[in-house]
């Protein structure tokens, strides 16, 4: 009688010798193959500096008389090597269409800076650009008119330097809902040396604007999810720095409001205002505080907004 079990064993041996039998891989080898099959994510491409920005400056009403600081700022930006031209706010839409067309032809960061009605114009052009899906890299409004609209979503950075008690300006500009860019607002109404007709003439503010525009093309894109809006009522006769937004910093054991301010080289009053805390407030490890930040780490010395004396 034929031993069926013996025949089955012999057939299995023959199949394995020919390599046609079912192969059973070890779990370790299967896992290794699966891992090897998933390609590693390529590293992000190195950041390449953007082209120099094109800067459009706008005077307010009766600009050649009352907005001469915009001309001086334009001269400083031009001396720094930028394309910076000054216009009357009355031709706002004409210049806006020109800026949008120029960007579409040769993309370069757009910077808009305006005083009084020129500040309103800067936001109007931003709205025009939003409809054309054109980004605006930086908008700086200097005591814009009350009628100035909200900052649209296509603006990457917005800074408002204003006097809330000003009749000619006083535009407390806010951003539209869902805005994720960098935002900073500075109310200088407590500075007795500043008025609507000299706020745009501050050499120190000019210097900071030139530095900011110079840094702009060199800064890699920053995540906007962690950008915290800043709104400050700047104490009278104090230092003024043009931060572009805030960042949340975790509190460590032993930290105080004063030590965090010193470590980040910011005035203590900024932490108090942005966090709605007293300057000597007790902090708890694990909580976060909002600290203002620059495009790049700040210099040791801040800038004083010190236009000619005499409030008018």
PDB file of C-alpha atoms in Angstrom:
ATOM      1  CA  UNK A   1       0.000   0.000   0.000  1.00  0.00           C
ATOM      2  CA  UNK A   2       1.249   3.429  -0.905  1.00  0.00           C
ATOM      3  CA  UNK A   3       2.071   5.620   2.081  1.00  0.00           C
ATOM      4  CA  UNK A   4       0.163   8.848   1.147  1.00  0.00           C
ATOM      5  CA  UNK A   5       1.775  10.875   3.935  1.00  0.00           C
ATOM      6  CA  UNK A   6       5.242   9.991   2.649  1.00  0.00           C
ATOM      7  CA  UNK A   7       4.277  11.104  -0.904  1.00  0.00           C
ATOM      8  CA  UNK A   8       2.982  14.449   0.393  1.00  0.00           C
ATOM      9  CA  UNK A   9       6.217  15.119   2.275  1.00  0.00           C
ATOM     10  CA  UNK A  10       8.349  14.190  -0.755  1.00  0.00           C
ATOM     11  CA  UNK A  11       6.285  16.485  -3.032  1.00  0.00           C
ATOM     12  CA  UNK A  12       6.671  19.390  -0.653  1.00  0.00           C
ATOM     13  CA  UNK A  13      10.448  18.903  -0.502  1.00  0.00           C
ATOM     14  CA  UNK A  14      10.614  18.844  -4.320  1.00  0.00           C
ATOM     15  CA  UNK A  15       8.630  22.073  -4.627  1.00  0.00           C
ATOM     16  CA  UNK A  16      10.843  23.896  -2.128  1.00  0.00           C
ATOM     17  CA  UNK A  17      13.960  22.710  -3.993  1.00  0.00           C
ATOM     18  CA  UNK A  18      12.583  24.171  -7.241  1.00  0.00           C
ATOM     19  CA  UNK A  19      11.645  27.445  -5.572  1.00  0.00           C
ATOM     20  CA  UNK A  20       7.992  27.243  -6.597  1.00  0.00           C
ATOM     21  CA  UNK A  21       6.535  26.600  -3.204  1.00  0.00           C
ATOM     22  CA  UNK A  22       4.904  29.297  -1.115  1.00  0.00           C
ATOM     23  CA  UNK A  23       7.571  31.532   0.432  1.00  0.00           C
ATOM     24  CA  UNK A  24       7.035  32.583   4.001  1.00  0.00           C
ATOM     25  CA  UNK A  25       9.001  35.688   4.933  1.00  0.00           C
ATOM     26  CA  UNK A  26       9.915  36.405   8.495  1.00  0.00           C
ATOM     27  CA  UNK A  27       8.028  39.277  10.179  1.00  0.00           C
ATOM     28  CA  UNK A  28      11.278  41.227  10.521  1.00  0.00           C
ATOM     29  CA  UNK A  29      12.020  40.991   6.796  1.00  0.00           C
ATOM     30  CA  UNK A  30       8.449  41.954   5.856  1.00  0.00           C
ATOM     31  CA  UNK A  31       8.629  45.000   8.080  1.00  0.00           C
ATOM     32  CA  UNK A  32      11.994  45.975   6.610  1.00  0.00           C
ATOM     33  CA  UNK A  33      10.630  45.710   3.069  1.00  0.00           C
ATOM     34  CA  UNK A  34       7.588  47.807   3.961  1.00  0.00           C
ATOM     35  CA  UNK A  35       9.788  50.436   5.514  1.00  0.00           C
ATOM     36  CA  UNK A  36      12.109  50.517   2.543  1.00  0.00           C
ATOM     37  CA  UNK A  37       9.144  50.898   0.189  1.00  0.00           C
ATOM     38  CA  UNK A  38       8.173  54.274   1.735  1.00  0.00           C
ATOM     39  CA  UNK A  39      10.412  56.994   0.274  1.00  0.00           C
ATOM     40  CA  UNK A  40      11.787  59.567   2.703  1.00  0.00           C
ATOM     41  CA  UNK A  41      10.350  63.087   2.402  1.00  0.00           C
ATOM     42  CA  UNK A  42      12.719  65.313   0.452  1.00  0.00           C
ATOM     43  CA  UNK A  43      14.238  68.186   2.435  1.00  0.00           C
ATOM     44  CA  UNK A  44      12.645  71.591   1.805  1.00  0.00           C
ATOM     45  CA  UNK A  45      14.431  73.634  -0.848  1.00  0.00           C
ATOM     46  CA  UNK A  46      16.745  76.312   0.524  1.00  0.00           C
ATOM     47  CA  UNK A  47      15.134  79.718   0.899  1.00  0.00           C
ATOM     48  CA  UNK A  48      16.113  82.127  -1.844  1.00  0.00           C
ATOM     49  CA  UNK A  49      15.880  85.856  -1.119  1.00  0.00           C
ATOM     50  CA  UNK A  50      13.040  87.618  -2.876  1.00  0.00           C
ATOM     51  CA  UNK A  51      13.567  90.450  -5.370  1.00  0.00           C
ATOM     52  CA  UNK A  52      13.811  93.941  -3.860  1.00  0.00           C
ATOM     53  CA  UNK A  53      10.349  95.258  -2.980  1.00  0.00           C
ATOM     54  CA  UNK A  54       8.613  97.977  -4.944  1.00  0.00           C
ATOM     55  CA  UNK A  55       7.511 100.712  -2.590  1.00  0.00           C
ATOM     56  CA  UNK A  56       4.580 103.044  -3.158  1.00  0.00           C
ATOM     57  CA  UNK A  57       4.169 106.013  -0.797  1.00  0.00           C
ATOM     58  CA  UNK A  58       1.070 108.218  -0.584  1.00  0.00           C
ATOM     59  CA  UNK A  59       0.627 111.705   0.820  1.00  0.00           C
ATOM     60  CA  UNK A  60      -2.490 112.891   2.576  1.00  0.00           C
ATOM     61  CA  UNK A  61      -4.734 115.830   1.684  1.00  0.00           C
ATOM     62  CA  UNK A  62      -2.726 118.908   0.668  1.00  0.00           C
ATOM     63  CA  UNK A  63       0.206 116.491   0.707  1.00  0.00           C
ATOM     64  CA  UNK A  64       2.924 118.801  -0.697  1.00  0.00           C
ATOM     65  CA  UNK A  65       2.318 121.032   2.357  1.00  0.00           C
ATOM     66  CA  UNK A  66       1.356 118.685   5.192  1.00  0.00           C
ATOM     67  CA  UNK A  67       2.803 115.294   4.178  1.00  0.00           C
ATOM     68  CA  UNK A  68       6.363 116.276   3.323  1.00  0.00           C
ATOM     69  CA  UNK A  69       7.659 113.520   5.591  1.00  0.00           C
ATOM     70  CA  UNK A  70       6.598 111.019   2.943  1.00  0.00           C
ATOM     71  CA  UNK A  71       8.955 112.701   0.465  1.00  0.00           C
ATOM     72  CA  UNK A  72      11.808 112.523   2.959  1.00  0.00           C
ATOM     73  CA  UNK A  73      11.085 108.851   3.621  1.00  0.00           C
ATOM     74  CA  UNK A  74      11.027 108.189  -0.119  1.00  0.00           C
ATOM     75  CA  UNK A  75      14.456 109.809  -0.476  1.00  0.00           C
ATOM     76  CA  UNK A  76      15.873 107.612   2.306  1.00  0.00           C
ATOM     77  CA  UNK A  77      14.441 104.464   0.743  1.00  0.00           C
ATOM     78  CA  UNK A  78      15.822 105.454  -2.650  1.00  0.00           C
ATOM     79  CA  UNK A  79      19.254 106.083  -1.132  1.00  0.00           C
ATOM     80  CA  UNK A  80      19.042 102.577   0.354  1.00  0.00           C
ATOM     81  CA  UNK A  81      18.655 101.202  -3.179  1.00  0.00           C
ATOM     82  CA  UNK A  82      14.899 100.692  -3.456  1.00  0.00           C
ATOM     83  CA  UNK A  83      12.326 101.737  -6.009  1.00  0.00           C
ATOM     84  CA  UNK A  84      10.247 104.166  -3.939  1.00  0.00           C
ATOM     85  CA  UNK A  85       7.937 106.763  -5.460  1.00  0.00           C
ATOM     86  CA  UNK A  86       5.550 109.229  -3.795  1.00  0.00           C
ATOM     87  CA  UNK A  87       2.019 109.891  -5.068  1.00  0.00           C
ATOM     88  CA  UNK A  88      -1.040 111.916  -4.161  1.00  0.00           C
ATOM     89  CA  UNK A  89      -3.894 109.895  -2.692  1.00  0.00           C
ATOM     90  CA  UNK A  90      -6.195 111.369  -5.349  1.00  0.00           C
ATOM     91  CA  UNK A  91      -4.739 109.006  -7.977  1.00  0.00           C
ATOM     92  CA  UNK A  92      -4.905 106.023  -5.636  1.00  0.00           C
ATOM     93  CA  UNK A  93      -6.715 103.604  -7.958  1.00  0.00           C
ATOM     94  CA  UNK A  94      -4.559 104.542 -10.945  1.00  0.00           C
ATOM     95  CA  UNK A  95      -1.391 103.700  -8.996  1.00  0.00           C
ATOM     96  CA  UNK A  96      -3.061 100.593  -7.589  1.00  0.00           C
ATOM     97  CA  UNK A  97      -3.777  99.264 -11.088  1.00  0.00           C
ATOM     98  CA  UNK A  98      -0.209 100.069 -12.085  1.00  0.00           C
ATOM     99  CA  UNK A  99       1.227  98.237  -9.060  1.00  0.00           C
ATOM    100  CA  UNK A 100      -0.921  95.156  -9.728  1.00  0.00           C
ATOM    101  CA  UNK A 101       0.047  95.084 -13.411  1.00  0.00           C
ATOM    102  CA  UNK A 102       3.732  95.459 -12.515  1.00  0.00           C
ATOM    103  CA  UNK A 103       3.501  92.533 -10.076  1.00  0.00           C
ATOM    104  CA  UNK A 104       1.854  90.289 -12.662  1.00  0.00           C
ATOM    105  CA  UNK A 105       4.543  91.129 -15.196  1.00  0.00           C
ATOM    106  CA  UNK A 106       7.469  90.738 -12.786  1.00  0.00           C
ATOM    107  CA  UNK A 107       6.546  89.539  -9.265  1.00  0.00           C
ATOM    108  CA  UNK A 108       8.292  91.417  -6.468  1.00  0.00           C
ATOM    109  CA  UNK A 109       7.115  92.214  -2.927  1.00  0.00           C
ATOM    110  CA  UNK A 110       4.774  95.203  -2.753  1.00  0.00           C
ATOM    111  CA  UNK A 111       5.121  97.699   0.092  1.00  0.00           C
ATOM    112  CA  UNK A 112       2.491 100.411   0.626  1.00  0.00           C
ATOM    113  CA  UNK A 113       3.088 103.342   3.001  1.00  0.00           C
ATOM    114  CA  UNK A 114       0.611 106.177   3.439  1.00  0.00           C
ATOM    115  CA  UNK A 115      -0.050 109.170   5.677  1.00  0.00           C
ATOM    116  CA  UNK A 116      -3.581 110.367   6.486  1.00  0.00           C
ATOM    117  CA  UNK A 117      -5.698 109.840   3.341  1.00  0.00           C
ATOM    118  CA  UNK A 118      -2.617 108.134   1.928  1.00  0.00           C
ATOM    119  CA  UNK A 119      -3.013 105.502   4.655  1.00  0.00           C
ATOM    120  CA  UNK A 120      -6.592 104.960   3.543  1.00  0.00           C
ATOM    121  CA  UNK A 121      -5.298 104.665  -0.032  1.00  0.00           C
ATOM    122  CA  UNK A 122      -2.834 101.936   1.000  1.00  0.00           C
ATOM    123  CA  UNK A 123      -5.698  99.800   2.288  1.00  0.00           C
ATOM    124  CA  UNK A 124      -7.801 100.529  -0.823  1.00  0.00           C
ATOM    125  CA  UNK A 125      -4.975  99.260  -3.049  1.00  0.00           C
ATOM    126  CA  UNK A 126      -4.644  96.186  -0.834  1.00  0.00           C
ATOM    127  CA  UNK A 127      -8.337  95.483  -1.405  1.00  0.00           C
ATOM    128  CA  UNK A 128      -7.865  95.923  -5.156  1.00  0.00           C
ATOM    129  CA  UNK A 129      -4.932  93.505  -5.105  1.00  0.00           C
ATOM    130  CA  UNK A 130      -6.937  90.949  -3.097  1.00  0.00           C
ATOM    131  CA  UNK A 131      -9.483  90.735  -5.926  1.00  0.00           C
ATOM    132  CA  UNK A 132      -6.603  89.928  -8.307  1.00  0.00           C
ATOM    133  CA  UNK A 133      -5.016  87.360  -5.933  1.00  0.00           C
ATOM    134  CA  UNK A 134      -1.947  89.573  -5.617  1.00  0.00           C
ATOM    135  CA  UNK A 135      -0.222  89.515  -2.193  1.00  0.00           C
ATOM    136  CA  UNK A 136       0.848  92.665  -0.399  1.00  0.00           C
ATOM    137  CA  UNK A 137       4.025  92.139   1.596  1.00  0.00           C
ATOM    138  CA  UNK A 138       3.808  95.125   3.949  1.00  0.00           C
ATOM    139  CA  UNK A 139       1.396  97.998   4.624  1.00  0.00           C
ATOM    140  CA  UNK A 140       2.309 100.846   6.972  1.00  0.00           C
ATOM    141  CA  UNK A 141      -0.430 103.363   7.722  1.00  0.00           C
ATOM    142  CA  UNK A 142       0.606 106.578   9.467  1.00  0.00           C
ATOM    143  CA  UNK A 143      -2.360 108.226  11.213  1.00  0.00           C
ATOM    144  CA  UNK A 144      -4.771 107.113   8.484  1.00  0.00           C
ATOM    145  CA  UNK A 145      -8.199 108.686   8.007  1.00  0.00           C
ATOM    146  CA  UNK A 146     -11.089 107.442  10.148  1.00  0.00           C
ATOM    147  CA  UNK A 147     -12.822 106.056   7.056  1.00  0.00           C
ATOM    148  CA  UNK A 148      -9.981 103.588   6.365  1.00  0.00           C
ATOM    149  CA  UNK A 149     -11.306 100.077   5.741  1.00  0.00           C
ATOM    150  CA  UNK A 150     -10.247  96.811   7.350  1.00  0.00           C
ATOM    151  CA  UNK A 151      -7.009  95.048   6.410  1.00  0.00           C
ATOM    152  CA  UNK A 152      -7.769  92.329   3.806  1.00  0.00           C
ATOM    153  CA  UNK A 153      -6.514  88.758   3.939  1.00  0.00           C
ATOM    154  CA  UNK A 154      -3.848  89.172   1.219  1.00  0.00           C
ATOM    155  CA  UNK A 155      -1.751  91.514   3.398  1.00  0.00           C
ATOM    156  CA  UNK A 156       1.151  89.664   5.000  1.00  0.00           C
ATOM    157  CA  UNK A 157       2.136  92.414   7.457  1.00  0.00           C
ATOM    158  CA  UNK A 158       0.226  95.485   8.620  1.00  0.00           C
ATOM    159  CA  UNK A 159       1.452  98.228  10.935  1.00  0.00           C
ATOM    160  CA  UNK A 160      -0.669 101.178  12.059  1.00  0.00           C
ATOM    161  CA  UNK A 161       0.930 104.178  13.764  1.00  0.00           C
ATOM    162  CA  UNK A 162      -1.820 106.586  14.716  1.00  0.00           C
ATOM    163  CA  UNK A 163      -3.328 109.093  17.151  1.00  0.00           C
ATOM    164  CA  UNK A 164      -6.747 107.937  18.299  1.00  0.00           C
ATOM    165  CA  UNK A 165      -7.696 111.489  19.344  1.00  0.00           C
ATOM    166  CA  UNK A 166      -6.784 113.004  15.958  1.00  0.00           C
ATOM    167  CA  UNK A 167      -9.561 114.662  13.964  1.00  0.00           C
ATOM    168  CA  UNK A 168      -7.666 114.655  10.673  1.00  0.00           C
ATOM    169  CA  UNK A 169      -6.454 111.074  11.092  1.00  0.00           C
ATOM    170  CA  UNK A 170      -7.222 108.780  14.000  1.00  0.00           C
ATOM    171  CA  UNK A 171      -7.965 105.655  11.972  1.00  0.00           C
ATOM    172  CA  UNK A 172      -7.875 102.694  14.390  1.00  0.00           C
ATOM    173  CA  UNK A 173      -7.576 100.160  11.576  1.00  0.00           C
ATOM    174  CA  UNK A 174      -8.402  96.530  12.296  1.00  0.00           C
ATOM    175  CA  UNK A 175      -8.135  93.374  10.185  1.00  0.00           C
ATOM    176  CA  UNK A 176     -10.999  91.459   8.571  1.00  0.00           C
ATOM    177  CA  UNK A 177     -12.197  88.287  10.344  1.00  0.00           C
ATOM    178  CA  UNK A 178      -9.923  85.358   9.570  1.00  0.00           C
ATOM    179  CA  UNK A 179      -6.827  87.514   9.045  1.00  0.00           C
ATOM    180  CA  UNK A 180      -3.743  85.366   9.697  1.00  0.00           C
ATOM    181  CA  UNK A 181      -0.951  87.797   8.890  1.00  0.00           C
ATOM    182  CA  UNK A 182       1.253  89.882  11.165  1.00  0.00           C
ATOM    183  CA  UNK A 183      -0.491  92.887  12.742  1.00  0.00           C
ATOM    184  CA  UNK A 184       0.689  95.644  15.072  1.00  0.00           C
ATOM    185  CA  UNK A 185      -1.137  98.823  16.115  1.00  0.00           C
ATOM    186  CA  UNK A 186       0.476 101.758  17.946  1.00  0.00           C
ATOM    187  CA  UNK A 187      -1.610 104.579  19.435  1.00  0.00           C
ATOM    188  CA  UNK A 188       0.698 107.533  20.162  1.00  0.00           C
ATOM    189  CA  UNK A 189      -1.952 109.887  21.563  1.00  0.00           C
ATOM    190  CA  UNK A 190      -0.131 110.164  24.911  1.00  0.00           C
ATOM    191  CA  UNK A 191       3.003 111.561  23.259  1.00  0.00           C
ATOM    192  CA  UNK A 192       2.605 115.325  23.488  1.00  0.00           C
ATOM    193  CA  UNK A 193       5.254 115.901  20.809  1.00  0.00           C
ATOM    194  CA  UNK A 194       3.319 114.088  18.106  1.00  0.00           C
ATOM    195  CA  UNK A 195       0.514 115.520  15.997  1.00  0.00           C
ATOM    196  CA  UNK A 196      -1.181 114.602  12.752  1.00  0.00           C
ATOM    197  CA  UNK A 197       1.008 116.992  10.769  1.00  0.00           C
ATOM    198  CA  UNK A 198       4.360 115.806  12.112  1.00  0.00           C
ATOM    199  CA  UNK A 199       3.822 112.106  12.874  1.00  0.00           C
ATOM    200  CA  UNK A 200       5.088 111.115   9.406  1.00  0.00           C
ATOM    201  CA  UNK A 201       8.265 113.203   9.808  1.00  0.00           C
ATOM    202  CA  UNK A 202       9.950 111.231  12.606  1.00  0.00           C
ATOM    203  CA  UNK A 203      13.497 110.350  11.564  1.00  0.00           C
ATOM    204  CA  UNK A 204      13.535 107.451  14.024  1.00  0.00           C
ATOM    205  CA  UNK A 205      10.400 105.920  12.570  1.00  0.00           C
ATOM    206  CA  UNK A 206      11.861 106.473   9.092  1.00  0.00           C
ATOM    207  CA  UNK A 207      15.000 104.601  10.121  1.00  0.00           C
ATOM    208  CA  UNK A 208      13.006 101.649  11.383  1.00  0.00           C
ATOM    209  CA  UNK A 209      10.907 101.533   8.212  1.00  0.00           C
ATOM    210  CA  UNK A 210      14.040 101.519   6.044  1.00  0.00           C
ATOM    211  CA  UNK A 211      15.503  98.691   8.160  1.00  0.00           C
ATOM    212  CA  UNK A 212      12.283  96.698   7.947  1.00  0.00           C
ATOM    213  CA  UNK A 213      12.039  97.067   4.172  1.00  0.00           C
ATOM    214  CA  UNK A 214      15.720  96.095   3.851  1.00  0.00           C
ATOM    215  CA  UNK A 215      15.178  92.909   5.869  1.00  0.00           C
ATOM    216  CA  UNK A 216      11.920  91.951   4.186  1.00  0.00           C
ATOM    217  CA  UNK A 217      13.260  90.066   1.119  1.00  0.00           C
ATOM    218  CA  UNK A 218      15.807  88.161   3.246  1.00  0.00           C
ATOM    219  CA  UNK A 219      13.380  86.727   5.779  1.00  0.00           C
ATOM    220  CA  UNK A 220      12.157  83.164   5.107  1.00  0.00           C
ATOM    221  CA  UNK A 221       8.369  82.834   5.178  1.00  0.00           C
ATOM    222  CA  UNK A 222       7.286  82.747   8.809  1.00  0.00           C
ATOM    223  CA  UNK A 223       4.379  80.611   9.887  1.00  0.00           C
ATOM    224  CA  UNK A 224       1.444  82.905  10.456  1.00  0.00           C
ATOM    225  CA  UNK A 225      -0.420  80.479  12.705  1.00  0.00           C
ATOM    226  CA  UNK A 226       1.613  81.646  15.709  1.00  0.00           C
ATOM    227  CA  UNK A 227       1.478  85.383  14.894  1.00  0.00           C
ATOM    228  CA  UNK A 228      -0.359  87.195  17.700  1.00  0.00           C
ATOM    229  CA  UNK A 229      -1.816  90.651  16.919  1.00  0.00           C
ATOM    230  CA  UNK A 230      -0.388  93.529  18.941  1.00  0.00           C
ATOM    231  CA  UNK A 231      -2.323  96.613  20.051  1.00  0.00           C
ATOM    232  CA  UNK A 232      -0.496  99.177  22.154  1.00  0.00           C
ATOM    233  CA  UNK A 233      -1.279 102.502  23.737  1.00  0.00           C
ATOM    234  CA  UNK A 234       2.298 103.738  23.809  1.00  0.00           C
ATOM    235  CA  UNK A 235       3.186 105.603  27.025  1.00  0.00           C
ATOM    236  CA  UNK A 236       3.993 109.265  26.516  1.00  0.00           C
ATOM    237  CA  UNK A 237       7.614 110.264  25.864  1.00  0.00           C
ATOM    238  CA  UNK A 238       8.729 106.661  25.705  1.00  0.00           C
ATOM    239  CA  UNK A 239      10.626 104.455  23.319  1.00  0.00           C
ATOM    240  CA  UNK A 240       8.753 103.238  20.260  1.00  0.00           C
ATOM    241  CA  UNK A 241       9.679 100.112  18.322  1.00  0.00           C
ATOM    242  CA  UNK A 242       7.942  98.823  15.225  1.00  0.00           C
ATOM    243  CA  UNK A 243       7.354  95.171  16.078  1.00  0.00           C
ATOM    244  CA  UNK A 244       5.377  93.288  13.441  1.00  0.00           C
ATOM    245  CA  UNK A 245       3.425  90.898  15.717  1.00  0.00           C
ATOM    246  CA  UNK A 246       3.661  88.978  18.951  1.00  0.00           C
ATOM    247  CA  UNK A 247       4.659  85.417  19.791  1.00  0.00           C
ATOM    248  CA  UNK A 248       3.614  83.225  22.724  1.00  0.00           C
ATOM    249  CA  UNK A 249       6.477  82.357  25.062  1.00  0.00           C
ATOM    250  CA  UNK A 250       6.159  79.643  27.753  1.00  0.00           C
ATOM    251  CA  UNK A 251       6.858  80.632  31.344  1.00  0.00           C
ATOM    252  CA  UNK A 252       9.597  78.644  33.082  1.00  0.00           C
ATOM    253  CA  UNK A 253      10.168  78.200  36.789  1.00  0.00           C
ATOM    254  CA  UNK A 254      11.601  81.388  38.245  1.00  0.00           C
ATOM    255  CA  UNK A 255      10.492  83.626  35.342  1.00  0.00           C
ATOM    256  CA  UNK A 256       9.061  87.034  36.127  1.00  0.00           C
ATOM    257  CA  UNK A 257       7.554  89.715  33.912  1.00  0.00           C
ATOM    258  CA  UNK A 258      10.773  91.681  34.301  1.00  0.00           C
ATOM    259  CA  UNK A 259      13.084  88.762  33.489  1.00  0.00           C
ATOM    260  CA  UNK A 260      11.097  87.814  30.373  1.00  0.00           C
ATOM    261  CA  UNK A 261      11.151  91.430  29.183  1.00  0.00           C
ATOM    262  CA  UNK A 262      14.919  91.595  29.743  1.00  0.00           C
ATOM    263  CA  UNK A 263      15.565  88.261  28.014  1.00  0.00           C
ATOM    264  CA  UNK A 264      13.625  89.378  24.939  1.00  0.00           C
ATOM    265  CA  UNK A 265      14.905  92.968  25.078  1.00  0.00           C
ATOM    266  CA  UNK A 266      11.474  94.554  25.139  1.00  0.00           C
ATOM    267  CA  UNK A 267      10.045  97.186  27.497  1.00  0.00           C
ATOM    268  CA  UNK A 268       8.169  95.839  30.497  1.00  0.00           C
ATOM    269  CA  UNK A 269       5.069  97.867  29.628  1.00  0.00           C
ATOM    270  CA  UNK A 270       4.637  95.914  26.373  1.00  0.00           C
ATOM    271  CA  UNK A 271       4.274  92.631  28.275  1.00  0.00           C
ATOM    272  CA  UNK A 272       1.828  94.223  30.685  1.00  0.00           C
ATOM    273  CA  UNK A 273      -0.375  95.580  27.894  1.00  0.00           C
ATOM    274  CA  UNK A 274      -0.291  92.631  25.510  1.00  0.00           C
ATOM    275  CA  UNK A 275      -1.110  90.196  28.333  1.00  0.00           C
ATOM    276  CA  UNK A 276      -3.472  92.450  30.350  1.00  0.00           C
ATOM    277  CA  UNK A 277      -1.285  91.927  33.399  1.00  0.00           C
ATOM    278  CA  UNK A 278       0.335  94.153  35.989  1.00  0.00           C
ATOM    279  CA  UNK A 279       4.051  94.726  35.531  1.00  0.00           C
ATOM    280  CA  UNK A 280       4.695  92.875  38.802  1.00  0.00           C
ATOM    281  CA  UNK A 281       2.183  90.077  38.134  1.00  0.00           C
ATOM    282  CA  UNK A 282       3.051  86.626  39.466  1.00  0.00           C
ATOM    283  CA  UNK A 283       3.592  84.066  36.702  1.00  0.00           C
ATOM    284  CA  UNK A 284       2.987  80.315  36.822  1.00  0.00           C
ATOM    285  CA  UNK A 285       5.285  77.812  35.086  1.00  0.00           C
ATOM    286  CA  UNK A 286       3.512  76.432  32.044  1.00  0.00           C
ATOM    287  CA  UNK A 287       1.437  79.497  31.245  1.00  0.00           C
ATOM    288  CA  UNK A 288       2.302  81.585  28.176  1.00  0.00           C
ATOM    289  CA  UNK A 289       2.877  85.290  27.743  1.00  0.00           C
ATOM    290  CA  UNK A 290       2.746  87.309  24.521  1.00  0.00           C
ATOM    291  CA  UNK A 291       6.049  88.968  23.626  1.00  0.00           C
ATOM    292  CA  UNK A 292       6.447  91.416  20.730  1.00  0.00           C
ATOM    293  CA  UNK A 293       8.885  90.420  17.997  1.00  0.00           C
ATOM    294  CA  UNK A 294      10.694  91.951  15.041  1.00  0.00           C
ATOM    295  CA  UNK A 295      11.328  90.550  11.595  1.00  0.00           C
ATOM    296  CA  UNK A 296      14.784  89.755  12.996  1.00  0.00           C
ATOM    297  CA  UNK A 297      16.158  89.961  16.554  1.00  0.00           C
ATOM    298  CA  UNK A 298      16.032  93.577  17.789  1.00  0.00           C
ATOM    299  CA  UNK A 299      19.028  95.781  18.272  1.00  0.00           C
ATOM    300  CA  UNK A 300      19.970  96.647  21.850  1.00  0.00           C
ATOM    301  CA  UNK A 301      18.869 100.257  21.408  1.00  0.00           C
ATOM    302  CA  UNK A 302      15.264 101.085  20.588  1.00  0.00           C
ATOM    303  CA  UNK A 303      14.122 104.094  18.601  1.00  0.00           C
ATOM    304  CA  UNK A 304      12.451 107.178  19.973  1.00  0.00           C
ATOM    305  CA  UNK A 305       9.571 108.760  18.083  1.00  0.00           C
ATOM    306  CA  UNK A 306      10.821 112.302  18.435  1.00  0.00           C
ATOM    307  CA  UNK A 307       9.440 114.647  15.780  1.00  0.00           C
ATOM    308  CA  UNK A 308       9.854 118.393  16.152  1.00  0.00           C
ATOM    309  CA  UNK A 309       8.413 119.655  19.475  1.00  0.00           C
ATOM    310  CA  UNK A 310       5.112 121.429  19.733  1.00  0.00           C
ATOM    311  CA  UNK A 311       1.761 119.685  19.328  1.00  0.00           C
ATOM    312  CA  UNK A 312      -0.455 121.419  16.809  1.00  0.00           C
TER     313      UNK A 312
END
